Tab-separated table of N, CA and C and ligand atoms in Angstrom:
chain	number	residue	atom	x	y	z
T	1	UNK	N	172.231	33.800	4.129
T	1	UNK	CA	172.746	35.151	4.752
T	1	UNK	C	171.495	35.274	5.985
T	2	UNK	N	171.772	36.409	7.022
T	2	UNK	CA	171.083	36.276	7.809
T	2	UNK	C	169.441	36.830	7.384
T	3	UNK	N	169.016	36.392	7.802
T	3	UNK	CA	167.174	36.370	7.710
T	3	UNK	C	166.638	38.042	8.147
T	4	UNK	N	167.581	37.964	8.781
T	4	UNK	CA	166.977	40.033	9.035
T	4	UNK	C	167.202	40.835	8.963
T	5	UNK	N	169.205	41.063	8.382
T	5	UNK	CA	169.665	41.888	6.928
T	5	UNK	C	169.332	41.703	5.881
T	6	UNK	N	168.288	40.758	5.824
T	6	UNK	CA	167.404	39.850	4.259
T	6	UNK	C	166.530	41.044	4.348
T	7	UNK	N	166.244	41.213	4.935
T	7	UNK	CA	164.435	41.783	5.527
T	7	UNK	C	165.352	43.250	4.564
T	8	UNK	N	165.823	44.058	5.349
T	8	UNK	CA	166.550	45.139	5.290
T	8	UNK	C	166.907	45.726	3.917
T	9	UNK	N	167.895	44.493	3.551
T	9	UNK	CA	168.297	45.201	2.005
T	9	UNK	C	167.441	45.123	1.522
T	10	UNK	N	165.817	44.291	1.530
T	10	UNK	CA	164.677	44.000	0.260
T	10	UNK	C	163.974	45.540	0.350
T	11	UNK	N	164.577	45.879	1.936
T	11	UNK	CA	163.288	47.478	2.066
T	11	UNK	C	164.271	48.290	1.036
T	12	UNK	N	166.163	48.254	1.472
T	12	UNK	CA	166.345	49.328	1.213
T	12	UNK	C	166.473	49.296	-0.254
T	13	UNK	N	166.522	48.233	-0.983
T	13	UNK	CA	166.492	47.741	-2.224
T	13	UNK	C	165.235	48.337	-3.365
T	14	UNK	N	164.139	47.814	-2.837
T	14	UNK	CA	162.887	48.948	-3.392
T	14	UNK	C	162.499	50.067	-2.538
T	15	UNK	N	162.976	50.823	-1.711
T	15	UNK	CA	162.894	52.012	-1.335
T	15	UNK	C	164.581	53.159	-2.531
T	16	UNK	N	165.696	52.268	-3.337
T	16	UNK	CA	166.501	53.142	-3.933
T	16	UNK	C	165.444	53.003	-5.065
T	17	UNK	N	164.847	52.413	-5.238
T	17	UNK	CA	164.168	52.221	-6.506
T	17	UNK	C	162.597	53.280	-6.237
T	18	UNK	N	162.535	53.156	-5.716
T	18	UNK	CA	160.760	54.150	-5.563
T	18	UNK	C	162.175	55.310	-6.162
T	19	UNK	N	162.338	55.575	-5.169
T	19	UNK	CA	163.289	56.334	-4.824
T	19	UNK	C	164.398	57.629	-6.227
T	20	UNK	N	164.796	57.027	-7.052
T	20	UNK	CA	165.802	56.675	-8.193
T	20	UNK	C	164.042	57.480	-9.232
T	21	UNK	N	163.079	55.978	-9.306
T	21	UNK	CA	161.909	56.950	-9.960
T	21	UNK	C	161.858	58.330	-9.650
T	22	UNK	N	161.227	58.500	-9.212
T	22	UNK	CA	160.620	60.253	-8.409
T	22	UNK	C	161.927	60.810	-8.516
T	23	UNK	N	163.058	60.651	-8.313
T	23	UNK	CA	164.324	61.938	-8.513
T	23	UNK	C	163.194	62.341	-9.905
T	24	UNK	N	163.969	60.976	-11.052
T	24	UNK	CA	163.477	61.078	-12.166
T	24	UNK	C	162.360	61.466	-12.756
T	25	UNK	N	161.580	61.908	-11.973
T	25	UNK	CA	159.602	62.842	-12.493
T	25	UNK	C	160.341	63.410	-12.048
T	26	UNK	N	160.642	63.775	-11.375
T	26	UNK	CA	161.077	65.443	-10.109
T	26	UNK	C	161.929	65.876	-11.224
T	27	UNK	N	163.305	65.222	-11.629
T	27	UNK	CA	163.849	66.016	-12.666
T	27	UNK	C	163.461	66.472	-14.105
T	28	UNK	N	162.240	65.782	-14.436
T	28	UNK	CA	161.707	65.819	-15.699
T	28	UNK	C	160.226	67.016	-15.981
T	29	UNK	N	160.050	66.150	-14.529
T	29	UNK	CA	159.233	67.958	-14.076
T	29	UNK	C	159.632	70.006	-14.151
T	30	UNK	N	160.616	69.512	-13.303
T	30	UNK	CA	161.687	70.849	-13.105
T	30	UNK	C	162.111	71.267	-14.961
T	31	UNK	N	162.253	70.286	-15.305
T	31	UNK	CA	162.449	70.354	-16.865
T	31	UNK	C	161.554	71.069	-17.759
T	32	UNK	N	160.794	70.486	-17.278
T	32	UNK	CA	159.488	70.702	-18.455
T	32	UNK	C	158.903	72.170	-17.741
T	33	UNK	N	158.444	72.760	-16.891
T	33	UNK	CA	158.685	73.420	-16.064
T	33	UNK	C	159.672	74.566	-16.861
T	34	UNK	N	160.253	74.576	-16.627
T	34	UNK	CA	161.962	74.977	-17.337
T	34	UNK	C	161.110	75.647	-18.378
T	35	UNK	N	160.699	74.704	-19.543
T	35	UNK	CA	161.096	74.965	-20.843
T	35	UNK	C	159.484	75.874	-21.457
T	36	UNK	N	158.571	75.087	-20.908
T	36	UNK	CA	157.379	76.164	-20.950
T	36	UNK	C	157.151	77.502	-20.160
T	37	UNK	N	156.444	78.552	-21.544
T	37	UNK	CA	156.449	79.048	-20.346
T	37	UNK	C	154.834	79.445	-19.744
T	38	UNK	N	154.275	78.114	-19.373
T	38	UNK	CA	153.301	77.783	-18.662
T	38	UNK	C	152.889	79.055	-18.267
T	39	UNK	N	151.534	79.772	-17.996
T	39	UNK	CA	151.102	80.399	-16.405
T	39	UNK	C	150.009	80.010	-15.991
T	40	UNK	N	150.793	78.861	-15.116
T	40	UNK	CA	150.055	77.859	-14.011
T	40	UNK	C	148.882	78.416	-13.435
T	41	UNK	N	148.547	79.694	-13.165
T	41	UNK	CA	147.706	80.550	-12.616
T	41	UNK	C	145.981	80.826	-13.768
T	42	UNK	N	146.603	80.816	-15.101
T	42	UNK	CA	145.359	80.934	-15.718
T	42	UNK	C	145.148	79.589	-17.110
T	43	UNK	N	146.394	79.096	-16.930
T	43	UNK	CA	146.395	77.402	-17.493
T	43	UNK	C	145.306	77.008	-17.410
T	44	UNK	N	144.250	76.549	-17.461
T	44	UNK	CA	143.350	75.630	-17.269
T	44	UNK	C	144.138	74.286	-17.303
T	45	UNK	N	144.942	74.207	-17.371
T	45	UNK	CA	145.885	72.761	-17.062
T	45	UNK	C	146.653	73.084	-15.751
T	46	UNK	N	146.836	74.184	-15.462
T	46	UNK	CA	147.824	75.008	-14.616
T	46	UNK	C	147.110	74.433	-13.033
T	47	UNK	N	146.340	73.942	-12.325
T	47	UNK	CA	145.524	73.245	-11.264
T	47	UNK	C	146.290	72.033	-11.120
T	48	UNK	N	145.791	71.421	-12.209
T	48	UNK	CA	146.593	70.098	-12.054
T	48	UNK	C	147.789	69.548	-12.096
T	49	UNK	N	148.974	70.953	-12.674
T	49	UNK	CA	149.766	70.345	-13.183
T	49	UNK	C	150.771	70.811	-11.600
T	50	UNK	N	149.886	71.805	-10.836
T	50	UNK	CA	150.581	72.374	-9.376
T	50	UNK	C	150.283	71.312	-8.954
T	51	UNK	N	149.016	70.556	-8.861
T	51	UNK	CA	148.946	69.778	-7.737
T	51	UNK	C	149.559	68.499	-8.235
T	52	UNK	N	149.769	67.906	-9.589
T	52	UNK	CA	150.891	66.416	-9.082
T	52	UNK	C	152.038	67.198	-8.951
T	53	UNK	N	152.397	67.992	-9.199
T	53	UNK	CA	153.470	68.212	-8.440
T	53	UNK	C	153.947	68.492	-7.112
T	54	UNK	N	152.185	68.806	-5.861
T	54	UNK	CA	152.382	68.873	-5.054
T	54	UNK	C	152.879	67.199	-4.118
T	55	UNK	N	152.449	66.085	-5.692
T	55	UNK	CA	152.190	64.765	-5.017
T	55	UNK	C	153.350	63.893	-4.993
T	56	UNK	N	154.194	64.121	-6.320
T	56	UNK	CA	155.689	64.389	-6.573
T	56	UNK	C	156.232	64.584	-5.328
T	57	UNK	N	156.286	66.051	-4.541
T	57	UNK	CA	156.984	66.551	-3.962
T	57	UNK	C	157.012	66.014	-2.754
T	58	UNK	N	155.607	65.964	-2.307
T	58	UNK	CA	155.315	64.919	-1.216
T	58	UNK	C	155.513	63.422	-1.635
T	59	UNK	N	155.676	62.739	-2.037
T	59	UNK	CA	155.784	61.140	-2.493
T	59	UNK	C	157.351	61.383	-1.917
T	60	UNK	N	157.948	62.416	-2.227
T	60	UNK	CA	159.496	62.476	-2.528
T	60	UNK	C	159.813	62.434	-0.747
T	61	UNK	N	159.313	63.783	-0.408
T	61	UNK	CA	159.548	63.142	1.130
T	61	UNK	C	159.646	62.571	1.987
T	62	UNK	N	158.046	61.398	1.644
T	62	UNK	CA	158.309	60.597	2.235
T	62	UNK	C	159.108	59.340	1.630
T	63	UNK	N	159.314	59.079	0.858
T	63	UNK	CA	160.587	58.298	0.195
T	63	UNK	C	161.890	58.239	1.018
T	64	UNK	N	162.362	60.002	1.475
T	64	UNK	CA	163.474	60.416	1.929
T	64	UNK	C	163.461	59.759	3.273
T	65	UNK	N	161.671	60.481	4.100
T	65	UNK	CA	161.925	60.096	5.320
T	65	UNK	C	162.316	58.149	5.012
T	66	UNK	N	161.361	57.504	4.989
T	66	UNK	CA	161.793	56.434	5.263
T	66	UNK	C	162.935	55.804	4.940
T	67	UNK	N	163.792	56.374	3.993
T	67	UNK	CA	165.293	56.152	3.649
T	67	UNK	C	166.030	56.242	4.805
T	68	UNK	N	165.590	57.632	5.615
T	68	UNK	CA	166.624	57.861	6.684
T	68	UNK	C	166.459	56.649	7.218
T	69	UNK	N	164.948	56.264	8.033
T	69	UNK	CA	164.267	55.512	8.526
T	69	UNK	C	165.030	53.792	8.394
T	70	UNK	N	165.108	53.334	7.518
T	70	UNK	CA	165.811	52.274	7.087
T	70	UNK	C	166.789	52.737	6.622
T	71	UNK	N	168.127	53.370	7.130
T	71	UNK	CA	169.585	53.177	7.620
T	71	UNK	C	169.812	53.616	8.646
T	72	UNK	N	168.774	54.083	9.530
T	72	UNK	CA	169.121	53.862	10.523
T	72	UNK	C	169.044	52.228	11.143
T	73	UNK	N	167.604	51.665	10.524
T	73	UNK	CA	168.089	50.603	11.231
T	73	UNK	C	168.538	49.711	10.733
T	74	UNK	N	168.937	50.284	9.883
T	74	UNK	CA	170.398	48.814	9.015
T	74	UNK	C	171.787	49.092	10.114
T	75	UNK	N	171.938	50.845	10.844
T	75	UNK	CA	172.166	50.827	11.319
T	75	UNK	C	172.627	49.879	12.757
T	76	UNK	N	171.283	50.093	13.135
T	76	UNK	CA	171.562	49.520	14.373
T	76	UNK	C	171.910	48.562	14.129
T	77	UNK	N	171.329	47.622	12.901
T	77	UNK	CA	171.508	45.964	12.933
T	77	UNK	C	173.029	46.447	13.027
T	78	UNK	N	173.514	46.575	12.016
T	78	UNK	CA	175.838	46.841	12.731
T	78	UNK	C	175.566	46.400	14.470
T	79	UNK	N	174.763	47.273	14.988
T	79	UNK	CA	175.302	47.163	15.985
T	79	UNK	C	173.993	46.511	16.895
T	80	UNK	N	174.631	45.660	15.690
T	80	UNK	CA	173.095	44.024	16.363
T	80	UNK	C	172.221	44.553	17.271
T	81	UNK	N	171.559	44.985	17.442
T	81	UNK	CA	170.409	45.708	18.186
T	81	UNK	C	169.104	45.443	16.679
T	82	UNK	N	169.372	45.519	15.739
T	82	UNK	CA	167.608	45.446	14.763
T	82	UNK	C	167.213	44.044	15.449
T	83	UNK	N	165.547	44.271	15.021
T	83	UNK	CA	164.842	43.469	15.646
T	83	UNK	C	164.658	43.273	17.469
T	84	UNK	N	165.458	43.520	18.005
T	84	UNK	CA	165.038	43.664	19.274
T	84	UNK	C	164.239	44.753	19.668
T	85	UNK	N	162.644	44.762	19.818
T	85	UNK	CA	162.588	45.307	21.287
T	85	UNK	C	162.310	45.797	21.716
T	86	UNK	N	162.143	47.398	21.371
T	86	UNK	CA	162.853	48.267	22.510
T	86	UNK	C	162.444	48.759	24.034
T	87	UNK	N	161.294	48.165	23.736
T	87	UNK	CA	160.405	48.291	25.280
T	87	UNK	C	160.841	46.667	26.083
T	88	UNK	N	160.533	45.549	25.608
T	88	UNK	CA	161.038	44.562	26.821
T	88	UNK	C	162.442	44.116	26.194
T	89	UNK	N	163.072	44.536	24.847
T	89	UNK	CA	164.291	43.382	24.920
T	89	UNK	C	164.430	42.107	23.946
T	90	UNK	N	163.028	42.301	24.651
T	90	UNK	CA	163.564	40.581	23.532
T	90	UNK	C	162.846	41.237	22.435
T	91	UNK	N	163.904	39.751	21.779
T	91	UNK	CA	163.577	39.941	20.311
T	91	UNK	C	162.526	39.478	19.025
T	92	UNK	N	162.255	40.868	18.473
T	92	UNK	CA	161.595	40.763	17.061
T	92	UNK	C	161.009	39.259	16.155
T	93	UNK	N	159.809	38.640	16.894
T	93	UNK	CA	159.371	37.712	15.284
T	93	UNK	C	160.066	38.079	13.676
T	94	UNK	N	160.367	37.559	13.954
T	94	UNK	CA	160.964	37.767	11.981
T	94	UNK	C	159.966	37.803	10.828
T	95	UNK	N	158.356	36.934	10.895
T	95	UNK	CA	157.636	36.806	10.401
T	95	UNK	C	156.927	38.013	10.614
T	96	UNK	N	157.136	39.163	12.025
T	96	UNK	CA	156.619	40.492	12.408
T	96	UNK	C	157.497	41.707	11.149
T	97	UNK	N	158.353	41.666	11.289
T	97	UNK	CA	160.091	42.285	10.162
T	97	UNK	C	159.298	41.801	9.316
T	98	UNK	N	159.022	41.366	8.790
T	98	UNK	CA	159.230	40.662	7.303
T	98	UNK	C	157.388	41.146	6.841
T	99	UNK	N	156.895	41.680	7.962
T	99	UNK	CA	155.704	42.432	7.672
T	99	UNK	C	155.634	44.081	7.825
T	100	UNK	N	156.811	44.096	8.977
T	100	UNK	CA	156.865	45.425	9.270
T	100	UNK	C	158.590	45.747	9.331
T	101	UNK	N	159.115	46.175	8.596
T	101	UNK	CA	160.243	46.041	8.479
T	101	UNK	C	161.303	47.371	9.434
T	102	UNK	N	160.385	48.082	9.869
T	102	UNK	CA	161.045	49.155	10.770
T	102	UNK	C	159.813	48.962	11.941
T	103	UNK	N	159.997	47.694	12.245
T	103	UNK	CA	159.403	47.916	13.680
T	103	UNK	C	160.313	48.011	15.177
T	104	UNK	N	159.782	48.408	15.689
T	104	UNK	CA	160.711	48.752	16.876
T	104	UNK	C	160.303	48.083	17.766
T	105	UNK	N	159.209	47.711	18.336
T	105	UNK	CA	158.558	46.562	19.589
T	105	UNK	C	158.406	45.225	18.880
T	106	UNK	N	157.999	44.178	20.045
T	106	UNK	CA	157.170	43.445	19.415
T	106	UNK	C	155.813	43.298	19.173
T	107	UNK	N	155.328	41.680	18.582
T	107	UNK	CA	154.707	42.189	18.433
T	107	UNK	C	153.322	41.967	19.322
T	108	UNK	N	154.198	41.745	21.186
T	108	UNK	CA	152.907	41.477	22.777
T	108	UNK	C	153.037	43.273	23.063
T	109	UNK	N	153.921	43.504	22.738
T	109	UNK	CA	154.460	44.804	23.503
T	109	UNK	C	153.273	46.143	22.236
T	110	UNK	N	153.480	46.489	21.587
T	110	UNK	CA	152.841	46.861	20.111
T	110	UNK	C	151.173	46.447	20.607
T	111	UNK	N	150.879	45.587	21.378
T	111	UNK	CA	148.984	45.516	21.429
T	111	UNK	C	148.764	45.439	22.746
T	112	UNK	N	150.245	45.599	23.245
T	112	UNK	CA	149.582	46.602	24.593
T	112	UNK	C	149.233	48.521	24.585
T	113	UNK	N	149.844	48.627	23.519
T	113	UNK	CA	149.910	50.510	23.803
T	113	UNK	C	148.916	50.736	22.432
T	114	UNK	N	148.228	50.902	22.007
T	114	UNK	CA	146.802	51.275	21.720
T	114	UNK	C	147.455	52.229	20.391
T	115	UNK	N	147.555	52.863	19.253
T	115	UNK	CA	147.586	53.467	18.995
T	115	UNK	C	146.822	53.822	18.140
J	1	ZN	ZN1	158.404	44.016	23.803
């Protein structure tokens, strides 16, 4: 298998697993909040629960956004544009893609652009 394809497939696989786990947790959380009549504001546990909900929702949002980027990169791969530096048009080193699968610039261009 093409190395670039392999890298993206691995990232997508990892994202799918994380997303599935987060969605399970989220469904469980929604279920739990429907089951209980806990008064979040006056229950001493309420603040913790609210914080955990926020964390979970934020993680879900991040993971879904990452998935969008991975799917976009997969479309680029199909179009033969994945792993090509958007700035100089040269191929991005496979070692760099392994470390940063969604990198859009080669190491040389990225170094010239302080972030
Ligand atoms: Zn470049």
